[in-house]
Amino acid sequence: MKFLRLLLKNLLRNKRRSLLTVSSIAVSLFLVATLETVLTELNNPPETPDSALRLITRHKISLFNALPIAHRDKIAGIDGVEGVVGSMWFGGIYKEPSNFFANFAVNADGFFNVYPDLIISEEEKTAFLEDRTGALVGKSLTERFDWKLGDKIFLESNTWPVEVEVTIRGIYEGGSDLGTTLYLHWEYYQEVMAAAMGQWGFAGTFSVRAQSSEEVLRIAKEIDALFENSSFPTKTETEKAFLLSFVAMLGDIQFFITSIITVVIFTIILVAANTMAMSIRERVREIGVLKALGFKSTQVLAMLVGEAVLLALAGAMIGSLGARVIFSALPMAQLTSGFIQRFYVTPTTLLLCAGIGLLVGLVSAGVPAWTAARRPVVESLRRVA
Amino acid sequence: MNKPLIEINELGKVFHRDTVEIRALDGIDLSIHAGEFVCLMGPSGSGKSTLLNIIAGIDYATEGEAVVLDTDLSSLNEDGQATWRNQHVGFVFQHFNLIPVLTAFENVELPLLLTSLSRKERREHVETALRVVRLTDRMEHYPRQLSGGQEQRVAIARAIVTDPTFILADEPTGDLDAESAREVLEVLSTLNSEFGKTIIMVTHDPRAAEFASVTYHLDKGLLTKTVLNGSHS
């Protein structure tokens, strides 16, 4: 501790240089924290205790192949199934395409059995169930578009040649989508689809709620076995696995982001190494003086590396904590149109950034500090500052 | 006479610059006793600083031996020499070599950071050293806020703060005006006469040499002349 003051004074010897170095590390680590959080959030979709009981059944070939709505009753007949809800992507556009958000037609009956984790008043539940043109809307969406109960929303589908006008009857919070979705009645959807395209009886997916977690895997196997030899074979997976399959659709994003993070780390090591090399080079004579006074090479080395580590850690902490503060204040679900529902810089990411800071400090100062610490005293003292 | 503090026998030092061999010291025999104020004089390249550096344990001889305080310095490893220097040697350099980001107090405290003294004890030692060089009123000043003479007196305080066995001064007045140089030499003289410190000083300045009790002249690495209190031997 008695060397800390010396270390800090040396750090602040050239304030502008130190500030610029800390800033460049902070900006880089802000980027690293952001990218790492993207990875974390993509790989860890929001979960609730109820979402662990839910399965999603889709067509075995792809999500873009629909399944007959008649599958619903067959799935409901499997032992251990608490409830089943068919749903279809509606693709409704509100006013303009940039106002993208998720909206589905769902079986309203039994919907709240399958999604008991949605927080909504009993009055609003009833109002939604009783109004065929009613809509259930997530709170984040109402905040984004300044909607309230009773508002009529006109949605033009970009997927089907139809349009609907729905009335907001319920506003929910919570759930694994964090309130970023609009649900409309299956019957209303069927009606407009039938008018536009003739008879229509297809769902994109079925959400299946199991009675207990022990039965989840068995039910998934039984559902797929039930339709294995039909014209519409299925693939059933947990809600989490289903959500992660969307990440897989983005390609090898993990590799892409990891590559960027690696390049960023390499770049800041170069920047920090340049700063440390300059700082040490102009202090060679002082280092000689310290050694003449009795400082050992290892002590000098530790002080020089300690300076770099402090500098890099300061940058890392400013960058990563800054990311945490900024992203916690931003409505990321709204800003990303629901693509990223939650953006939380985790303690693990903060630790990772601190680790990177430590690495940057050690690597950047390692060689110049070692060279300076090992230089003979007489040679160091001869150096002109 | 007592056993010498420093005993140098047949000391030689050869430098190699590319393929050229440079003999900086050649067969030096020298004994320095406790309490002496020794001056090493000679033209540039005569080897006086090299001799000082070897006595200080920051350079090594290629021939002969330098036994300081009964220790053959060549027998110590790098860390051992560092510890030995901290305990026994006080350095005063021509260019003062104070750390610019530290105050006078902090500069003087530097060698004490390597000891087991408490913060309070370190403060007492530093204040005492600064009192000896009459700079207690400049404790919190940075080197840039001091005159050259004051900087060198801070450097002397730093050299004596660990109560070393001897003080080595390499051209301590080389960067100073006459008045400041005289002040610095008076401080060194006081340390020698009142505190009994053994001082070995390298200088070009004959007026500085007058403060010493004995002067050794070197030329081209050879000890050419010894002057005792103004009388030739």
XYZ file of C-alpha atoms in Angstrom:
618
model
C 0.000 0.000 0.000
C 2.913 2.357 0.707
C 3.812 2.216 -2.999
C 0.262 3.067 -4.080
C 0.777 6.822 -3.791
C 3.908 6.595 -5.940
C 1.990 4.492 -8.421
C -0.944 6.900 -8.583
C 1.319 9.941 -8.897
C 3.120 8.315 -11.800
C -0.230 7.482 -13.398
C -1.263 11.117 -13.264
C 2.107 12.438 -14.402
C 0.730 13.099 -17.879
C -2.949 13.628 -17.211
C -3.981 14.154 -20.808
C -2.282 10.980 -21.988
C -3.731 8.958 -19.124
C -7.188 10.400 -19.752
C -7.031 9.590 -23.454
C -5.836 6.061 -22.756
C -8.530 5.448 -20.151
C -11.096 6.896 -22.556
C -10.039 4.672 -25.429
C -10.132 1.616 -23.187
C -13.489 2.706 -21.753
C -15.039 3.144 -25.206
C -13.647 -0.220 -26.323
C -14.896 -1.993 -23.218
C -18.281 -0.298 -23.611
C -18.421 -1.927 -27.035
C -17.272 -5.270 -25.617
C -19.896 -5.091 -22.835
C -22.571 -4.244 -25.409
C -21.649 -7.076 -27.762
C -21.297 -9.538 -24.913
C -24.738 -8.516 -23.645
C -26.196 -9.064 -27.121
C -24.786 -12.594 -27.023
C -26.006 -13.174 -23.476
C -29.508 -11.973 -24.231
C -29.774 -13.902 -27.473
C -28.619 -17.088 -25.790
C -30.727 -16.577 -22.678
C -34.249 -15.558 -23.636
C -36.367 -14.302 -20.750
C -37.815 -17.134 -18.702
C -40.517 -17.405 -16.078
C -41.319 -20.442 -13.921
C -44.334 -21.010 -16.171
C -42.361 -20.777 -19.398
C -40.421 -23.855 -18.281
C -43.716 -25.777 -18.446
C -44.489 -24.641 -21.975
C -43.738 -26.460 -25.191
C -43.967 -25.077 -28.691
C -45.113 -27.374 -31.481
C -44.420 -26.389 -35.077
C -44.191 -28.080 -38.451
C -41.290 -30.518 -38.589
C -39.911 -29.054 -41.824
C -39.883 -25.394 -40.886
C -41.628 -22.680 -38.996
C -42.930 -21.339 -42.293
C -45.016 -24.478 -42.881
C -48.389 -24.237 -41.150
C -50.200 -26.930 -39.190
C -53.932 -27.713 -39.232
C -55.727 -26.110 -36.319
C -57.306 -29.514 -35.814
C -54.033 -30.630 -34.246
C -55.020 -28.607 -31.191
C -57.677 -31.017 -29.957
C -55.442 -34.016 -30.584
C -52.600 -32.473 -28.561
C -55.013 -31.536 -25.790
C -55.940 -35.194 -25.508
C -52.416 -36.263 -24.522
C -52.111 -37.210 -20.900
C -50.487 -34.488 -18.772
C -51.369 -31.575 -21.069
C -52.866 -28.666 -19.137
C -53.839 -26.574 -22.145
C -53.121 -25.878 -25.799
C -53.292 -22.645 -27.747
C -52.895 -22.366 -31.502
C -51.337 -19.203 -32.787
C -50.546 -17.662 -36.147
C -48.261 -14.814 -37.011
C -50.450 -11.982 -38.245
C -47.720 -9.595 -39.313
C -49.865 -6.530 -38.747
C -48.340 -3.143 -39.508
C -49.452 -0.214 -37.384
C -49.419 2.949 -39.507
C -45.992 2.332 -41.052
C -43.577 -0.608 -41.455
C -41.030 0.895 -39.061
C -43.572 0.374 -36.241
C -42.749 -3.318 -36.201
C -43.915 -5.465 -33.298
C -45.002 -9.051 -32.763
C -48.719 -9.757 -33.215
C -50.442 -13.112 -33.258
C -53.916 -14.538 -33.676
C -54.492 -16.948 -30.779
C -57.171 -19.181 -29.322
C -58.464 -16.886 -26.635
C -60.199 -19.716 -24.836
C -57.582 -21.413 -22.741
C -55.023 -18.699 -23.526
C -54.666 -17.646 -19.897
C -54.358 -21.300 -18.837
C -51.318 -21.675 -21.064
C -49.948 -18.241 -20.171
C -50.759 -17.794 -16.463
C -47.549 -15.775 -16.082
C -49.174 -12.786 -17.814
C -50.133 -10.198 -15.223
C -53.559 -8.758 -16.008
C -56.700 -7.877 -14.047
C -59.690 -10.244 -14.107
C -61.877 -7.467 -15.569
C -59.565 -6.977 -18.523
C -59.235 -10.739 -19.035
C -62.987 -11.025 -19.237
C -63.252 -7.990 -21.496
C -60.769 -9.534 -23.920
C -62.415 -12.956 -23.894
C -65.867 -11.496 -24.501
C -64.953 -9.213 -27.411
C -64.170 -11.097 -30.624
C -62.461 -8.030 -32.062
C -60.681 -7.324 -28.802
C -56.903 -7.307 -28.454
C -54.609 -8.097 -25.600
C -51.588 -5.810 -25.623
C -48.301 -5.819 -23.710
C -47.598 -2.827 -21.503
C -44.340 -2.035 -23.298
C -46.286 -1.699 -26.533
C -48.819 0.658 -24.992
C -45.988 2.830 -23.761
C -44.297 2.745 -27.140
C -47.405 3.813 -29.061
C -49.167 5.679 -26.275
C -52.114 3.267 -26.405
C -54.754 2.841 -23.723
C -57.721 0.596 -23.026
C -60.538 1.079 -25.522
C -58.312 2.415 -28.300
C -59.059 1.029 -31.728
C -56.009 -0.174 -33.599
C -55.932 -0.680 -37.335
C -53.484 -3.335 -38.467
C -52.671 -4.141 -42.083
C -51.010 -7.540 -42.419
C -47.828 -7.770 -44.427
C -48.129 -11.558 -44.408
C -51.747 -12.062 -45.449
C -53.943 -10.000 -47.780
C -56.089 -8.843 -44.891
C -56.490 -6.020 -42.412
C -58.188 -5.878 -39.037
C -59.409 -3.286 -36.608
C -59.116 -4.376 -33.008
C -60.028 -2.734 -29.719
C -57.613 -2.857 -26.820
C -59.430 -4.755 -24.064
C -56.572 -5.838 -21.886
C -53.045 -4.702 -21.059
C -50.701 -7.286 -19.594
C -47.313 -7.159 -17.968
C -44.651 -9.820 -17.433
C -44.539 -13.040 -19.404
C -41.547 -14.298 -21.296
C -42.004 -11.623 -23.997
C -41.884 -8.831 -21.390
C -45.032 -7.186 -22.713
C -44.048 -6.572 -26.300
C -46.791 -8.505 -28.145
C -50.338 -7.945 -29.363
C -52.782 -10.886 -29.394
C -56.040 -10.945 -31.334
C -58.818 -13.527 -31.403
C -58.385 -16.599 -33.570
C -62.033 -16.456 -34.622
C -61.751 -12.883 -35.859
C -58.596 -13.781 -37.753
C -60.296 -16.818 -39.276
C -63.198 -14.659 -40.374
C -61.110 -12.099 -42.233
C -58.869 -14.800 -43.687
C -61.846 -16.808 -44.927
C -63.246 -13.685 -46.552
C -59.996 -13.038 -48.344
C -58.689 -16.520 -49.085
C -61.597 -18.937 -48.622
C -61.605 -21.617 -45.974
C -58.560 -21.259 -43.684
C -57.713 -23.482 -40.758
C -54.023 -23.317 -40.121
C -51.886 -22.367 -37.182
C -48.189 -21.561 -37.193
C -47.476 -23.044 -33.797
C -49.167 -24.532 -30.793
C -48.248 -23.516 -27.285
C -48.687 -26.464 -24.981
C -48.624 -26.244 -21.209
C -47.698 -29.348 -19.263
C -49.149 -30.084 -15.834
C -45.686 -30.594 -14.351
C -42.057 -30.151 -15.368
C -41.452 -33.908 -15.151
C -43.908 -34.436 -17.976
C -42.529 -31.868 -20.388
C -40.144 -34.124 -22.306
C -42.578 -37.030 -22.438
C -45.325 -34.820 -23.803
C -42.994 -33.392 -26.456
C -42.147 -36.897 -27.645
C -45.774 -37.985 -27.625
C -46.906 -34.998 -29.664
C -44.288 -35.604 -32.342
C -45.020 -39.340 -32.326
C -48.728 -38.611 -32.723
C -48.209 -36.755 -35.997
C -45.136 -38.580 -37.233
C -46.883 -40.354 -40.108
C -49.352 -37.594 -40.919
C -49.179 -35.050 -43.723
C -48.261 -32.483 -41.112
C -45.482 -33.933 -38.940
C -44.439 -31.806 -35.981
C -41.419 -30.769 -34.034
C -42.002 -29.988 -30.381
C -39.467 -28.268 -28.170
C -39.372 -26.228 -25.025
C -40.234 -22.562 -25.285
C -36.617 -21.659 -24.567
C -35.284 -23.955 -27.279
C -37.869 -22.570 -29.680
C -36.757 -18.993 -28.987
C -33.115 -19.984 -29.373
C -33.868 -21.420 -32.799
C -34.514 -17.832 -33.941
C -30.971 -16.979 -32.904
C -29.712 -19.888 -34.981
C -31.563 -18.390 -37.968
C -29.301 -15.356 -37.713
C -26.343 -17.535 -38.696
C -23.195 -17.927 -36.639
C -23.694 -14.640 -34.882
C -21.744 -15.912 -31.881
C -18.621 -16.340 -34.022
C -19.159 -12.957 -35.641
C -19.523 -11.109 -32.323
C -16.661 -13.015 -30.697
C -14.458 -12.056 -33.646
C -15.300 -8.382 -33.187
C -14.601 -8.603 -29.444
C -11.229 -10.232 -30.154
C -10.271 -7.490 -32.599
C -11.329 -4.812 -30.109
C -9.217 -6.388 -27.338
C -6.215 -6.685 -29.643
C -6.576 -3.044 -30.683
C -6.779 -1.706 -27.142
C -3.756 -3.774 -26.173
C -1.845 -2.018 -28.967
C -3.098 1.412 -27.866
C -2.283 0.751 -24.208
C 1.094 -0.786 -25.108
C 2.019 2.331 -27.043
C 1.066 4.542 -24.103
C 2.950 2.420 -21.596
C 6.016 2.183 -23.829
C 6.095 5.984 -24.150
C 5.506 6.480 -20.447
C 8.236 4.037 -19.454
C 10.715 5.212 -22.086
C 10.661 8.777 -20.789
C 11.256 7.533 -17.241
C 14.258 5.295 -17.820
C 16.514 7.617 -15.845
C 14.060 7.759 -12.934
C 13.886 3.986 -12.938
C 17.687 3.975 -12.700
C 17.463 6.334 -9.718
C 14.921 4.094 -7.983
C 17.185 1.091 -8.457
C 20.197 3.054 -7.247
C 18.214 3.876 -4.094
C 17.677 0.176 -3.506
C 14.523 -0.754 -5.412
C 14.774 -4.274 -6.813
C 14.034 -5.011 -10.453
C 10.948 -6.984 -9.462
C 9.623 -4.052 -7.423
C 10.160 -1.674 -10.327
C 8.503 -4.159 -12.676
C 5.534 -4.549 -10.329
C 5.090 -0.781 -10.082
C 5.202 -0.239 -13.838
C 2.836 -3.112 -14.578
C 0.638 -1.979 -11.681
C 0.284 1.431 -13.314
C -0.845 -0.136 -16.580
C -3.242 -2.475 -14.809
C -4.802 0.398 -12.840
C -5.160 2.438 -16.011
C -6.730 -0.424 -17.949
C -8.995 -1.451 -15.067
C -10.219 2.123 -14.701
C -11.085 2.192 -18.406
C -12.704 -1.226 -18.231
C -14.849 -0.304 -15.257
C -15.919 3.038 -16.720
C -16.811 1.374 -20.029
C -18.660 -1.635 -18.664
C -20.416 0.132 -15.789
C -21.297 2.913 -18.205
C -22.894 0.329 -20.490
C -24.819 -1.101 -17.561
C -26.129 2.301 -16.486
C -26.972 3.476 -20.003
C -28.700 0.275 -21.115
C -30.677 -0.022 -17.905
C -32.061 3.447 -18.607
C -32.929 2.789 -22.251
C -36.149 1.039 -23.372
C -34.305 -1.518 -25.476
C -37.414 -3.535 -26.373
C -38.912 -0.422 -27.913
C -35.718 0.697 -29.571
C -35.200 -2.720 -31.189
C -38.880 -3.191 -32.035
C -39.023 -6.121 -29.643
C -36.096 -7.983 -31.237
C -34.183 -7.547 -27.995
C -36.729 -7.639 -25.195
C -34.289 -7.152 -22.373
C -30.747 -5.738 -22.359
C -29.102 -6.213 -19.034
C -25.321 -6.008 -18.597
C -24.837 -8.873 -16.174
C -22.285 -9.072 -13.315
C -20.626 -11.835 -15.363
C -20.134 -9.388 -18.230
C -18.732 -6.802 -15.805
C -16.297 -9.411 -14.511
C -15.355 -10.343 -18.063
C -14.612 -6.677 -18.822
C -12.538 -6.393 -15.632
C -10.644 -9.509 -16.730
C -10.029 -7.971 -20.143
C -8.811 -4.789 -18.404
C -6.414 -6.848 -16.328
C -5.183 -8.662 -19.424
C -4.726 -5.396 -21.341
C -2.746 -3.934 -18.431
C -0.500 -6.953 -18.031
C 0.162 -7.498 -21.728
C 0.565 -3.828 -22.678
C 3.124 -3.050 -19.979
C 4.788 -6.448 -19.808
C 7.559 -6.071 -22.373
C 8.519 -2.373 -21.893
C 8.365 -2.721 -18.094
C 10.478 -5.880 -18.123
C 13.045 -4.241 -20.400
C 13.231 -1.109 -18.262
C 13.385 -2.992 -14.975
C 16.189 -5.248 -16.199
C 18.293 -2.431 -17.673
C 21.525 -1.922 -15.696
C 21.410 1.026 -13.279
C 24.409 2.764 -14.814
C 22.939 2.540 -18.291
C 19.603 3.924 -17.045
C 21.285 6.821 -15.246
C 23.162 7.780 -18.400
C 19.890 8.161 -20.321
C 18.980 11.783 -20.966
C 15.347 12.374 -20.047
C 44.847 2.808 11.836
C 41.354 1.217 11.723
C 40.353 -1.257 9.091
C 39.347 0.606 5.915
C 35.655 1.002 5.107
C 36.405 0.514 1.439
C 39.333 -1.492 0.165
C 40.071 -1.614 -3.533
C 42.738 -3.917 -4.882
C 44.082 -4.041 -8.439
C 40.702 -2.873 -9.669
C 40.179 -2.796 -13.431
C 37.228 -2.149 -15.668
C 37.106 -2.814 -19.366
C 34.217 -1.736 -21.595
C 33.527 -3.177 -24.986
C 32.065 -0.870 -27.621
C 31.470 -3.002 -30.698
C 34.949 -4.428 -31.380
C 36.761 -1.716 -29.462
C 38.037 -2.426 -25.969
C 38.076 0.560 -23.626
C 39.987 0.339 -20.368
C 38.206 2.662 -17.940
C 40.124 1.638 -14.810
C 43.488 -0.008 -14.580
C 45.024 -1.498 -11.439
C 43.484 0.869 -8.921
C 44.522 0.376 -5.286
C 42.662 2.489 -2.786
C 41.626 2.446 0.861
C 38.997 4.717 2.315
C 38.409 4.899 6.050
C 35.287 5.733 7.968
C 34.772 9.455 8.423
C 36.874 10.524 5.460
C 35.723 13.088 2.909
C 37.264 11.783 -0.305
C 37.357 13.601 -3.585
C 37.899 11.879 -6.933
C 39.154 14.265 -9.596
C 40.223 13.938 -13.145
C 39.362 14.886 -16.703
C 36.373 13.457 -18.549
C 36.866 9.774 -19.283
C 39.425 9.351 -16.532
C 37.307 6.671 -14.852
C 36.326 8.528 -11.688
C 32.555 7.996 -12.122
C 33.147 4.358 -13.025
C 35.122 3.923 -9.811
C 32.325 5.606 -7.841
C 29.731 3.355 -9.479
C 31.689 0.222 -8.595
C 32.019 1.340 -4.969
C 28.249 1.987 -4.986
C 27.473 -1.468 -6.287
C 25.699 -0.260 -9.414
C 28.543 -1.310 -11.717
C 31.007 -4.159 -11.550
C 34.749 -4.512 -11.979
C 36.201 -6.774 -14.628
C 39.477 -7.189 -12.717
C 40.529 -7.022 -9.083
C 38.161 -6.593 -6.167
C 36.202 -3.924 -4.338
C 35.526 -4.862 -0.731
C 33.103 -2.435 0.858
C 32.100 -2.885 4.489
C 33.720 -6.322 4.425
C 31.532 -7.332 1.504
C 32.944 -8.256 -1.857
C 30.283 -6.585 -3.983
C 30.817 -9.006 -6.846
C 29.613 -11.808 -4.573
C 26.152 -10.266 -4.275
C 23.411 -10.882 -6.818
C 21.356 -8.021 -8.250
C 18.732 -8.077 -5.495
C 21.397 -8.413 -2.832
C 23.198 -5.385 -4.201
C 19.926 -3.414 -4.225
C 19.271 -4.202 -0.562
C 22.882 -3.451 0.295
C 22.672 -0.065 -1.435
C 19.480 0.817 0.387
C 21.109 0.069 3.733
C 24.572 1.516 3.239
C 24.718 3.999 0.363
C 23.337 7.495 -0.056
C 23.430 8.844 -3.623
C 23.757 12.440 -4.753
C 23.701 12.953 -8.529
C 24.837 15.835 -10.693
C 21.353 16.327 -12.191
C 19.631 15.962 -8.775
C 17.419 13.193 -10.208
C 14.400 13.977 -8.110
C 11.127 12.398 -9.208
C 9.202 15.361 -10.674
C 5.727 14.147 -9.665
C 6.674 13.778 -6.007
C 7.006 16.547 -3.445
C 10.280 17.158 -1.622
C 8.913 15.137 1.284
C 7.904 12.235 -0.954
C 11.230 12.255 -2.769
C 13.109 12.041 0.490
C 10.762 9.319 1.716
C 11.456 7.076 -1.315
C 14.336 4.996 0.137
C 12.352 4.525 3.360
C 9.525 2.837 1.453
C 11.844 -0.139 1.219
C 12.244 -0.375 4.971
C 9.893 -1.728 7.604
C 9.406 1.677 9.205
C 5.866 2.788 9.986
C 4.384 5.812 8.290
C 4.919 7.878 11.429
C 8.534 6.779 11.712
C 9.120 7.539 8.055
C 7.711 11.022 8.559
C 10.046 11.630 11.500
C 13.080 10.471 9.499
C 12.142 12.605 6.502
C 11.600 15.700 8.628
C 14.946 15.170 10.331
C 16.751 14.813 6.998
C 15.085 17.916 5.608
C 15.976 19.799 8.792
C 19.654 18.888 8.301
C 19.592 20.424 4.821
C 17.500 23.367 6.108
C 14.489 22.720 3.868
C 11.669 21.919 6.278
C 9.717 24.860 4.881
C 9.821 23.340 1.373
C 8.528 19.887 2.259
C 5.389 20.067 0.164
C 7.047 21.732 -2.806
C 7.565 19.916 -6.080
C 11.034 19.919 -7.686
C 9.869 22.437 -10.309
C 9.040 24.835 -7.474
C 12.596 24.676 -6.059
C 15.851 26.306 -7.130
C 18.714 24.127 -8.332
C 20.502 24.423 -5.010
C 17.345 23.516 -3.117
C 16.757 20.523 -5.396
C 20.259 19.286 -4.678
C 19.734 19.745 -0.946
C 16.552 17.675 -1.214
C 18.643 15.056 -3.021
C 21.132 15.149 -0.152
C 18.265 14.719 2.319
C 17.154 11.699 0.304
C 20.705 10.371 0.449
C 20.969 10.641 4.228
C 17.420 9.712 5.247
C 18.277 6.026 5.715
C 21.358 6.997 7.758
C 23.679 5.274 5.274
C 27.263 4.292 6.027
C 28.603 6.540 3.303
C 27.429 9.110 0.789
C 28.459 9.003 -2.833
C 28.185 12.247 -4.759
C 28.765 12.366 -8.511
C 29.505 15.955 -9.566
C 27.017 17.311 -6.990
C 27.791 20.926 -7.902
C 28.084 20.413 -11.653
C 24.672 21.935 -12.404
C 24.776 24.698 -9.813
C 25.817 28.340 -9.704
C 28.685 29.247 -7.374
C 26.497 30.275 -4.468
C 24.293 27.170 -4.611
C 27.381 24.995 -5.066
C 28.919 26.447 -1.935
C 25.717 25.772 0.029
C 25.641 22.160 -1.127
C 29.308 21.639 -0.301
C 28.796 23.149 3.141
C 25.970 20.697 3.774
C 28.179 17.796 2.692
C 30.990 19.142 4.826
C 28.663 19.371 7.840
C 27.512 15.803 7.279
C 31.134 14.744 7.311
C 32.372 16.831 10.215
C 29.335 16.831 12.505
C 27.625 13.555 11.663
C 30.748 11.581 10.813
C 29.480 10.499 7.419
C 32.044 9.109 4.999
C 31.725 10.990 1.735
C 33.145 10.146 -1.654
C 32.677 12.898 -4.175
C 33.504 13.044 -7.854
C 34.139 16.557 -9.125
C 35.890 18.630 -11.755
C 35.851 21.691 -9.558
C 39.061 22.374 -7.552
C 37.086 24.622 -5.183
C 34.811 21.677 -4.396
C 37.844 19.499 -3.791
C 39.002 21.903 -1.092
C 36.188 20.645 1.132
C 37.608 17.109 1.020
C 40.191 15.696 3.405
C 41.846 13.708 0.654
C 41.776 13.990 -3.134
C 42.603 11.206 -5.576
C 43.484 12.196 -9.124
C 42.716 9.804 -11.926
C 43.787 9.965 -15.543
C 43.035 7.407 -18.252
C 41.958 4.897 -15.646
C 45.094 5.218 -13.553
C 45.438 6.668 -10.075
C 48.030 9.373 -10.662
C 48.192 11.489 -7.554
C 46.926 11.684 -3.977
C 46.548 15.005 -2.181
C 46.090 15.135 1.580
C 44.744 18.367 3.089
C 46.506 20.402 0.450
C 49.888 18.666 0.785
C 51.102 16.271 -1.954
C 52.072 12.697 -1.143
